[in-house]
PDB file of C-alpha atoms in Angstrom:
ATOM      1  CA  MET A   7       0.000   0.000   0.000  1.00 41.00           C
ATOM      2  CA  LYS A   8       2.884   2.373   0.787  1.00 41.00           C
ATOM      3  CA  LEU A   9       4.366   1.757  -2.662  1.00 44.00           C
ATOM      4  CA  TRP A  10       0.975   2.415  -4.279  1.00 43.00           C
ATOM      5  CA  ASN A  11       0.610   5.695  -2.352  1.00 47.00           C
ATOM      6  CA  THR A  12       4.082   6.703  -3.544  1.00 51.00           C
ATOM      7  CA  THR A  13       3.643   5.890  -7.232  1.00 57.00           C
ATOM      8  CA  LYS A  14       0.000   6.928  -7.627  1.00 62.00           C
ATOM      9  CA  PRO A  15       0.881  10.656  -7.977  1.00 67.00           C
ATOM     10  CA  ILE A  16       3.160   9.790 -10.920  1.00 68.00           C
ATOM     11  CA  ALA A  17       0.203   8.236 -12.726  1.00 68.00           C
ATOM     12  CA  GLN A  18      -1.953  11.273 -11.986  1.00 72.00           C
ATOM     13  CA  ILE A  19       0.686  13.708 -13.273  1.00 72.00           C
ATOM     14  CA  ILE A  20       1.176  11.716 -16.491  1.00 71.00           C
ATOM     15  CA  THR A  21      -2.573  11.584 -17.134  1.00 72.00           C
ATOM     16  CA  LYS A  22      -3.092  15.308 -16.504  1.00 74.00           C
ATOM     17  CA  ASN A  23      -0.435  16.269 -19.070  1.00 74.00           C
ATOM     18  CA  GLY A  24      -2.463  14.712 -21.887  1.00 75.00           C
ATOM     19  CA  TYR A  25       0.213  12.465 -23.337  1.00 77.00           C
ATOM     20  CA  GLY A  26      -0.626   8.994 -24.589  1.00 79.00           C
ATOM     21  CA  TYR A  27      -1.212   6.620 -27.472  1.00 81.00           C
ATOM     22  CA  GLN A  28      -4.741   6.472 -28.861  1.00 77.00           C
ATOM     23  CA  PHE A  29      -6.270   3.317 -30.338  1.00 75.00           C
ATOM     24  CA  GLN A  30      -8.739   3.392 -33.228  1.00 73.00           C
ATOM     25  CA  SER A  31     -11.621   2.955 -30.792  1.00 70.00           C
ATOM     26  CA  GLY A  32     -10.646   6.171 -29.007  1.00 74.00           C
ATOM     27  CA  THR A  33      -9.169   4.485 -25.933  1.00 76.00           C
ATOM     28  CA  THR A  34      -5.965   6.201 -24.794  1.00 79.00           C
ATOM     29  CA  ILE A  35      -3.109   4.659 -22.839  1.00 80.00           C
ATOM     30  CA  ASN A  36      -0.146   6.578 -21.462  1.00 78.00           C
ATOM     31  CA  HIS A  37       1.345   4.255 -18.848  1.00 75.00           C
ATOM     32  CA  LEU A  38       1.148   0.846 -17.238  1.00 74.00           C
ATOM     33  CA  LEU A  39       2.254   0.363 -13.648  1.00 67.00           C
ATOM     34  CA  TYR A  40       3.265  -2.928 -12.055  1.00 57.00           C
ATOM     35  CA  MET A  41       4.887  -2.760  -8.622  1.00 53.00           C
ATOM     36  CA  ASP A  42       7.744  -0.252  -9.154  1.00 56.00           C
ATOM     37  CA  ASP A  43       7.942  -0.805 -12.923  1.00 68.00           C
ATOM     38  CA  ILE A  44       6.275   1.872 -15.037  1.00 73.00           C
ATOM     39  CA  LYS A  45       6.010   1.619 -18.829  1.00 77.00           C
ATOM     40  CA  LEU A  46       5.271   4.786 -20.803  1.00 80.00           C
ATOM     41  CA  TYR A  47       3.347   5.139 -24.086  1.00 82.00           C
ATOM     42  CA  ALA A  48       2.993   8.095 -26.454  1.00 82.00           C
ATOM     43  CA  LYS A  49       2.123   8.823 -30.089  1.00 82.00           C
ATOM     44  CA  ASN A  50       5.595  10.036 -31.106  1.00 85.00           C
ATOM     45  CA  LYS A  51       9.207  10.293 -29.935  1.00 85.00           C
ATOM     46  CA  ARG A  52       8.872  13.897 -28.758  1.00 86.00           C
ATOM     47  CA  ASP A  53       5.988  13.015 -26.450  1.00 84.00           C
ATOM     48  CA  ILE A  54       7.696   9.897 -25.118  1.00 83.00           C
ATOM     49  CA  ASP A  55      10.833  11.927 -24.325  1.00 86.00           C
ATOM     50  CA  SER A  56       8.652  14.444 -22.466  1.00 84.00           C
ATOM     51  CA  LEU A  57       7.005  11.635 -20.523  1.00 80.00           C
ATOM     52  CA  ILE A  58      10.371  10.138 -19.609  1.00 81.00           C
ATOM     53  CA  ASN A  59      11.660  13.515 -18.428  1.00 82.00           C
ATOM     54  CA  LEU A  60       8.496  14.166 -16.406  1.00 79.00           C
ATOM     55  CA  THR A  61       8.651  10.750 -14.766  1.00 76.00           C
ATOM     56  CA  SER A  62      12.369  11.086 -14.076  1.00 78.00           C
ATOM     57  CA  ILE A  63      11.903  14.420 -12.279  1.00 76.00           C
ATOM     58  CA  TYR A  64       9.198  13.055 -10.003  1.00 69.00           C
ATOM     59  CA  SER A  65      11.125   9.832  -9.380  1.00 66.00           C
ATOM     60  CA  LYS A  66      14.127  11.809  -8.141  1.00 67.00           C
ATOM     61  CA  ASP A  67      11.874  13.923  -5.910  1.00 61.00           C
ATOM     62  CA  ILE A  68      10.659  10.828  -4.043  1.00 57.00           C
ATOM     63  CA  GLY A  69      14.073   9.129  -3.971  1.00 60.00           C
ATOM     64  CA  MET A  70      13.396   6.453  -6.597  1.00 59.00           C
ATOM     65  CA  GLU A  71      15.928   5.414  -9.238  1.00 60.00           C
ATOM     66  CA  HIS A  72      14.906   5.778 -12.868  1.00 57.00           C
ATOM     67  CA  HIS A  73      16.129   3.447 -15.629  1.00 58.00           C
ATOM     68  CA  ARG A  74      15.129   3.588 -19.281  1.00 55.00           C
ATOM     69  CA  CYS A  75      15.297  -0.174 -19.750  1.00 53.00           C
ATOM     70  CA  ALA A  76      15.243  -3.282 -17.603  1.00 48.00           C
ATOM     71  CA  GLY A  77      15.813  -7.016 -17.669  1.00 47.00           C
ATOM     72  CA  GLN A  78      13.775  -9.765 -16.051  1.00 46.00           C
ATOM     73  CA  LEU A  79      15.164 -13.318 -15.617  1.00 43.00           C
ATOM     74  CA  GLY A  80      17.923 -12.358 -18.036  1.00 47.00           C
ATOM     75  CA  ILE A  81      15.402 -11.477 -20.775  1.00 49.00           C
ATOM     76  CA  PRO A  82      15.927  -7.985 -22.291  1.00 53.00           C
ATOM     77  CA  GLN A  83      13.226  -5.339 -22.169  1.00 52.00           C
ATOM     78  CA  ALA A  84      13.638  -2.058 -24.049  1.00 47.00           C
ATOM     79  CA  ASN A  85      12.020   0.374 -26.441  1.00 46.00           C
ATOM     80  CA  GLY A  86      11.379  -1.049 -29.895  1.00 47.00           C
ATOM     81  CA  ASN A  87      10.842  -4.515 -31.284  1.00 55.00           C
ATOM     82  CA  HIS A  88      13.227  -6.964 -29.619  1.00 77.00           C
ATOM     83  CA  GLU A  89      11.130 -10.112 -29.926  1.00 83.00           C
ATOM     84  CA  GLU A  90      13.766 -12.108 -31.790  1.00 87.00           C
ATOM     85  CA  ALA A  91      16.475 -11.073 -29.329  1.00 87.00           C
ATOM     86  CA  ALA A  92      14.229 -12.044 -26.414  1.00 87.00           C
ATOM     87  CA  ARG A  93      13.581 -15.472 -27.945  1.00 91.00           C
ATOM     88  CA  ARG A  94      17.280 -16.062 -28.587  1.00 92.00           C
ATOM     89  CA  SER A  95      18.169 -14.968 -25.067  1.00 91.00           C
ATOM     90  CA  ALA A  96      15.496 -17.168 -23.469  1.00 93.00           C
ATOM     91  CA  THR A  97      16.452 -20.198 -25.560  1.00 95.00           C
ATOM     92  CA  ALA A  98      20.165 -19.788 -24.804  1.00 96.00           C
ATOM     93  CA  LYS A  99      19.480 -19.452 -21.076  1.00 95.00           C
ATOM     94  CA  TYR A 100      17.182 -22.484 -21.160  1.00 96.00           C
ATOM     95  CA  LEU A 101      19.808 -24.639 -22.886  1.00 97.00           C
ATOM     96  CA  GLN A 102      22.476 -23.422 -20.462  1.00 96.00           C
ATOM     97  CA  ARG A 103      20.380 -24.488 -17.472  1.00 95.00           C
ATOM     98  CA  LEU A 104      19.472 -27.751 -19.204  1.00 96.00           C
ATOM     99  CA  ARG A 105      23.164 -28.619 -19.595  1.00 96.00           C
ATOM    100  CA  GLN A 106      23.777 -27.776 -15.938  1.00 94.00           C
ATOM    101  CA  VAL A 107      21.057 -30.203 -14.875  1.00 94.00           C
ATOM    102  CA  LEU A 108      22.245 -32.968 -17.198  1.00 93.00           C
ATOM    103  CA  LYS A 109      25.802 -32.678 -15.853  1.00 93.00           C
ATOM    104  CA  SER A 110      24.584 -33.128 -12.278  1.00 90.00           C
ATOM    105  CA  GLN A 111      24.563 -36.387 -10.303  1.00 89.00           C
ATOM    106  CA  LEU A 112      20.783 -36.381  -9.840  1.00 89.00           C
ATOM    107  CA  ASN A 113      18.841 -39.555 -10.573  1.00 89.00           C
ATOM    108  CA  GLY A 114      16.602 -39.807 -13.629  1.00 83.00           C
ATOM    109  CA  LYS A 115      13.392 -38.604 -12.001  1.00 87.00           C
ATOM    110  CA  ASP A 116      15.036 -35.690 -10.199  1.00 90.00           C
ATOM    111  CA  LYS A 117      16.792 -34.536 -13.372  1.00 92.00           C
ATOM    112  CA  ILE A 118      13.483 -34.375 -15.202  1.00 90.00           C
ATOM    113  CA  GLN A 119      11.935 -32.463 -12.299  1.00 92.00           C
ATOM    114  CA  ALA A 120      14.889 -30.064 -12.243  1.00 93.00           C
ATOM    115  CA  ILE A 121      14.490 -29.378 -15.967  1.00 95.00           C
ATOM    116  CA  ASN A 122      10.785 -28.674 -15.449  1.00 95.00           C
ATOM    117  CA  THR A 123      11.304 -26.338 -12.492  1.00 94.00           C
ATOM    118  CA  TYR A 124      14.697 -24.748 -13.220  1.00 94.00           C
ATOM    119  CA  ALA A 125      15.142 -24.621 -17.002  1.00 94.00           C
ATOM    120  CA  LEU A 126      11.639 -24.411 -18.487  1.00 95.00           C
ATOM    121  CA  PRO A 127      10.563 -21.318 -16.458  1.00 93.00           C
ATOM    122  CA  VAL A 128      13.037 -19.311 -18.567  1.00 93.00           C
ATOM    123  CA  ILE A 129      10.878 -20.162 -21.592  1.00 94.00           C
ATOM    124  CA  ARG A 130       7.626 -19.710 -19.686  1.00 91.00           C
ATOM    125  CA  TYR A 131       8.366 -16.075 -18.741  1.00 86.00           C
ATOM    126  CA  PRO A 132       8.195 -14.553 -22.275  1.00 87.00           C
ATOM    127  CA  ALA A 133       5.861 -17.224 -23.693  1.00 89.00           C
ATOM    128  CA  GLY A 134       2.462 -15.844 -24.613  1.00 82.00           C
ATOM    129  CA  ILE A 135       3.763 -12.277 -24.669  1.00 83.00           C
ATOM    130  CA  ILE A 136       6.019 -12.459 -27.708  1.00 87.00           C
ATOM    131  CA  PRO A 137       5.233 -14.485 -30.849  1.00 88.00           C
ATOM    132  CA  TRP A 138       7.177 -17.742 -30.978  1.00 91.00           C
ATOM    133  CA  PRO A 139       7.448 -19.483 -34.379  1.00 92.00           C
ATOM    134  CA  LEU A 140       6.550 -23.167 -34.232  1.00 92.00           C
ATOM    135  CA  GLU A 141       9.749 -24.072 -36.088  1.00 94.00           C
ATOM    136  CA  GLU A 142      11.882 -22.500 -33.333  1.00 95.00           C
ATOM    137  CA  ILE A 143       9.883 -24.226 -30.601  1.00 94.00           C
ATOM    138  CA  GLN A 144      10.194 -27.638 -32.222  1.00 94.00           C
ATOM    139  CA  ALA A 145      13.902 -27.093 -32.900  1.00 96.00           C
ATOM    140  CA  THR A 146      14.469 -26.375 -29.199  1.00 96.00           C
ATOM    141  CA  ASP A 147      12.596 -29.544 -28.208  1.00 96.00           C
ATOM    142  CA  ILE A 148      14.721 -31.552 -30.656  1.00 95.00           C
ATOM    143  CA  LYS A 149      17.872 -29.974 -29.194  1.00 96.00           C
ATOM    144  CA  THR A 150      16.637 -30.930 -25.724  1.00 96.00           C
ATOM    145  CA  ARG A 151      16.196 -34.574 -26.730  1.00 94.00           C
ATOM    146  CA  ASN A 152      19.608 -34.607 -28.421  1.00 94.00           C
ATOM    147  CA  LEU A 153      21.273 -33.350 -25.246  1.00 95.00           C
ATOM    148  CA  LEU A 154      19.363 -35.928 -23.207  1.00 93.00           C
ATOM    149  CA  THR A 155      20.539 -38.655 -25.584  1.00 92.00           C
ATOM    150  CA  MET A 156      24.167 -37.492 -25.358  1.00 92.00           C
ATOM    151  CA  ARG A 157      23.947 -37.793 -21.564  1.00 89.00           C
ATOM    152  CA  GLY A 158      22.200 -41.173 -21.661  1.00 88.00           C
ATOM    153  CA  GLY A 159      18.872 -39.774 -20.500  1.00 86.00           C
ATOM    154  CA  PHE A 160      16.924 -40.639 -23.639  1.00 85.00           C
ATOM    155  CA  HIS A 161      17.297 -43.635 -25.939  1.00 85.00           C
ATOM    156  CA  PRO A 162      17.246 -42.849 -29.693  1.00 84.00           C
ATOM    157  CA  LYS A 163      14.703 -45.623 -30.307  1.00 80.00           C
ATOM    158  CA  SER A 164      12.448 -44.636 -27.409  1.00 83.00           C
ATOM    159  CA  SER A 165       9.010 -43.041 -27.803  1.00 81.00           C
ATOM    160  CA  VAL A 166       9.101 -39.247 -27.935  1.00 86.00           C
ATOM    161  CA  LEU A 167       5.484 -39.065 -26.779  1.00 86.00           C
ATOM    162  CA  ARG A 168       6.264 -41.233 -23.762  1.00 83.00           C
ATOM    163  CA  LEU A 169       9.086 -38.896 -22.773  1.00 88.00           C
ATOM    164  CA  TYR A 170       6.499 -36.124 -22.297  1.00 90.00           C
ATOM    165  CA  THR A 171       3.825 -38.293 -20.631  1.00 86.00           C
ATOM    166  CA  LYS A 172       3.251 -38.132 -16.858  1.00 86.00           C
ATOM    167  CA  ARG A 173       5.146 -40.703 -14.831  1.00 84.00           C
ATOM    168  CA  GLU A 174       1.958 -41.934 -13.199  1.00 83.00           C
ATOM    169  CA  GLU A 175       0.795 -42.865 -16.710  1.00 80.00           C
ATOM    170  CA  GLY A 176       3.980 -44.671 -17.668  1.00 78.00           C
ATOM    171  CA  GLY A 177       5.977 -41.767 -19.115  1.00 82.00           C
ATOM    172  CA  ARG A 178       9.081 -39.844 -18.070  1.00 85.00           C
ATOM    173  CA  GLY A 179       7.283 -36.611 -17.132  1.00 88.00           C
ATOM    174  CA  LEU A 180       9.392 -34.108 -19.073  1.00 93.00           C
ATOM    175  CA  GLY A 181       7.722 -30.821 -19.957  1.00 94.00           C
ATOM    176  CA  SER A 182       8.175 -29.775 -23.578  1.00 94.00           C
ATOM    177  CA  VAL A 183       8.944 -26.275 -24.795  1.00 95.00           C
ATOM    178  CA  GLN A 184       5.991 -26.529 -27.179  1.00 93.00           C
ATOM    179  CA  ASN A 185       3.513 -27.360 -24.409  1.00 92.00           C
ATOM    180  CA  THR A 186       4.972 -24.648 -22.183  1.00 94.00           C
ATOM    181  CA  VAL A 187       4.477 -21.958 -24.834  1.00 94.00           C
ATOM    182  CA  GLN A 188       0.977 -23.227 -25.674  1.00 91.00           C
ATOM    183  CA  GLU A 189      -0.070 -23.306 -22.011  1.00 91.00           C
ATOM    184  CA  GLU A 190       1.103 -19.755 -21.348  1.00 91.00           C
ATOM    185  CA  THR A 191      -0.402 -18.424 -24.576  1.00 89.00           C
ATOM    186  CA  THR A 192      -3.764 -20.058 -23.874  1.00 89.00           C
ATOM    187  CA  SER A 193      -3.778 -18.937 -20.239  1.00 89.00           C
ATOM    188  CA  LEU A 194      -3.018 -15.318 -21.148  1.00 85.00           C
ATOM    189  CA  ARG A 195      -5.584 -15.303 -23.955  1.00 84.00           C
ATOM    190  CA  GLU A 196      -8.323 -16.659 -21.683  1.00 87.00           C
ATOM    191  CA  TYR A 197      -7.460 -14.115 -18.983  1.00 84.00           C
ATOM    192  CA  ILE A 198      -7.654 -11.230 -21.462  1.00 81.00           C
ATOM    193  CA  LYS A 199     -10.985 -12.502 -22.814  1.00 83.00           C
ATOM    194  CA  LYS A 200     -12.387 -12.618 -19.293  1.00 85.00           C
ATOM    195  CA  MET A 201     -11.125  -9.211 -18.190  1.00 81.00           C
ATOM    196  CA  ALA A 202     -11.890  -7.501 -21.519  1.00 78.00           C
ATOM    197  CA  LEU A 203     -15.612  -7.647 -20.769  1.00 81.00           C
ATOM    198  CA  ASN A 204     -15.174  -4.657 -18.451  1.00 81.00           C
ATOM    199  CA  ASP A 205     -11.946  -3.146 -19.786  1.00 75.00           C
ATOM    200  CA  PRO A 206     -11.930  -1.323 -23.156  1.00 73.00           C
ATOM    201  CA  LEU A 207      -8.131  -1.246 -23.185  1.00 70.00           C
ATOM    202  CA  LEU A 208      -7.879  -5.019 -22.948  1.00 72.00           C
ATOM    203  CA  ARG A 209     -10.434  -5.373 -25.725  1.00 73.00           C
ATOM    204  CA  GLU A 210      -7.899  -3.631 -27.958  1.00 70.00           C
ATOM    205  CA  CYS A 211      -5.458  -6.453 -27.201  1.00 66.00           C
ATOM    206  CA  LEU A 212      -7.767  -9.152 -28.524  1.00 67.00           C
ATOM    207  CA  ARG A 213      -6.834 -10.418 -31.949  1.00 59.00           C
ATOM    208  CA  PRO A 214      -8.119 -13.365 -33.980  1.00 51.00           C
ATOM    209  CA  THR A 215      -5.975 -16.356 -33.061  1.00 48.00           C
ATOM    210  CA  LYS A 216      -5.410 -19.663 -34.734  1.00 51.00           C
ATOM    211  CA  GLU A 217      -7.182 -22.449 -32.919  1.00 49.00           C
ATOM    212  CA  GLU A 218      -4.891 -25.050 -31.451  1.00 50.00           C
ATOM    213  CA  GLU A 219      -4.739 -28.277 -33.398  1.00 49.00           C
ATOM    214  CA  PRO A 220      -6.153 -31.315 -31.604  1.00 45.00           C
ATOM    215  CA  GLU A 221      -3.595 -33.626 -30.069  1.00 50.00           C
ATOM    216  CA  GLY A 222      -2.689 -36.749 -32.009  1.00 50.00           C
ATOM    217  CA  LEU A 223      -2.395 -40.298 -30.737  1.00 48.00           C
ATOM    218  CA  SER A 224      -0.842 -40.884 -27.332  1.00 52.00           C
ATOM    219  CA  TRP A 225       2.141 -43.223 -27.078  1.00 44.00           C
ATOM    220  CA  LYS A 226      -0.221 -45.922 -25.776  1.00 52.00           C
ATOM    221  CA  ASP A 227      -2.148 -45.869 -29.069  1.00 53.00           C
ATOM    222  CA  LYS A 228       0.901 -46.286 -31.284  1.00 52.00           C
ATOM    223  CA  PRO A 229       0.917 -49.666 -33.112  1.00 49.00           C
ATOM    224  CA  VAL A 230       4.361 -50.773 -31.891  1.00 45.00           C
ATOM    225  CA  GLN A 231       5.333 -48.453 -29.041  1.00 46.00           C
ATOM    226  CA  GLY A 232       2.017 -48.912 -27.238  1.00 49.00           C
ATOM    227  CA  MET A 233       1.718 -52.681 -27.718  1.00 50.00           C
ATOM    228  CA  TYR A 234       3.238 -53.564 -24.320  1.00 52.00           C
ATOM    229  CA  HIS A 235       0.851 -51.236 -22.498  1.00 52.00           C
ATOM    230  CA  ARG A 236      -2.196 -52.613 -24.309  1.00 53.00           C
ATOM    231  CA  GLN A 237      -1.159 -56.186 -23.542  1.00 53.00           C
ATOM    232  CA  ILE A 238      -0.920 -55.632 -19.789  1.00 54.00           C
ATOM    233  CA  GLU A 239      -3.733 -53.089 -19.414  1.00 58.00           C
ATOM    234  CA  GLU A 240      -6.452 -55.698 -18.873  1.00 57.00           C
ATOM    235  CA  VAL A 241      -4.466 -58.110 -16.685  1.00 51.00           C
ATOM    236  CA  ALA A 242      -2.327 -55.868 -14.472  1.00 57.00           C
ATOM    237  CA  ASP A 243      -2.651 -52.972 -12.034  1.00 55.00           C
ATOM    238  CA  ILE A 244      -1.409 -50.105 -14.214  1.00 57.00           C
ATOM    239  CA  GLU A 245      -0.743 -47.821 -11.242  1.00 61.00           C
ATOM    240  CA  LYS A 246       1.501 -50.394  -9.568  1.00 57.00           C
ATOM    241  CA  THR A 247       3.066 -51.323 -12.897  1.00 58.00           C
ATOM    242  CA  HIS A 248       4.390 -47.781 -13.318  1.00 59.00           C
ATOM    243  CA  GLN A 249       5.410 -47.227  -9.677  1.00 61.00           C
ATOM    244  CA  TRP A 250       9.056 -47.803 -10.553  1.00 52.00           C
ATOM    245  CA  LEU A 251       8.962 -44.568 -12.540  1.00 61.00           C
ATOM    246  CA  THR A 252       7.914 -42.536  -9.491  1.00 64.00           C
ATOM    247  CA  LYS A 253       9.644 -44.328  -6.599  1.00 61.00           C
ATOM    248  CA  ALA A 254      12.683 -46.303  -7.773  1.00 59.00           C
ATOM    249  CA  GLY A 255      15.102 -43.373  -8.131  1.00 62.00           C
ATOM    250  CA  LEU A 256      16.971 -44.990 -11.032  1.00 59.00           C
ATOM    251  CA  LYS A 257      19.704 -43.351 -13.065  1.00 62.00           C
ATOM    252  CA  GLY A 258      18.510 -41.531 -16.157  1.00 61.00           C
ATOM    253  CA  SER A 259      20.300 -43.959 -18.476  1.00 61.00           C
ATOM    254  CA  THR A 260      18.616 -46.923 -16.758  1.00 59.00           C
ATOM    255  CA  GLU A 261      15.203 -45.297 -17.052  1.00 60.00           C
ATOM    256  CA  ALA A 262      15.820 -44.580 -20.730  1.00 62.00           C
ATOM    257  CA  LEU A 263      16.809 -48.187 -21.432  1.00 57.00           C
ATOM    258  CA  LEU A 264      13.868 -49.709 -19.531  1.00 56.00           C
ATOM    259  CA  THR A 265      11.239 -47.461 -21.101  1.00 61.00           C
ATOM    260  CA  THR A 266      12.636 -48.270 -24.541  1.00 59.00           C
ATOM    261  CA  HIS A 267      12.452 -52.008 -23.800  1.00 51.00           C
ATOM    262  CA  LYS A 268       8.869 -51.687 -22.558  1.00 52.00           C
ATOM    263  CA  ASN A 269       7.886 -49.861 -25.744  1.00 50.00           C
ATOM    264  CA  ARG A 270       8.205 -53.129 -27.620  1.00 48.00           C
ATOM    265  CA  PRO A 271       6.299 -56.420 -27.492  1.00 46.00           C
TER     266      PRO A 271
END
């Protein structure tokens, strides 16, 4: 509340000066405020420079530092279009953390969990905000599997679908870059749709989007890779059958070999 009381006058001063960017509908935006991060908007460079100067003066008056650009989680933020740079930076950071995890002495399950909680969040942060070409997403997932294979964590003949299936369902539980981007994009889109009912500014953010393609067959439905599962499904307790994936604590290379063997009749 104290921070809000401190920064609220800045918002009032900016609004009173009449600067801002106007959408076709007539809605005007001149700033967005989140915690101590304020983003300024104007119709031309002269106005944006005036806004920056105005904000800088008030910031100094209340003892706050003023920076023209910032970085979050190592992802650059600045004036202009830096979407490609942000994607490259996020992907490089993700692969760096992935290599760190794969070099560790963690068992197979813990390595997968570490990738999901330590490496993938770097992708999740900008996902949904900047456009991410499908080719780049798929290339990063392929690179991930290649690195896993080099470290013995994924067998070349193993099922890719099973790698991304939950462990309780007989998979390895790895989160994919593609699913991460899709989840964040869908979540943000649904939030905007919900809030836009009462917010004209958010309505300006809505754009026609391509519907997500339905998921294909699961690994269990594959003719060869799912044969073992189909054979035991009616005669065995599936939950107990897959307990070794959640409780055994095997090395990643051992997990990779066993899941490959169980892919086949």
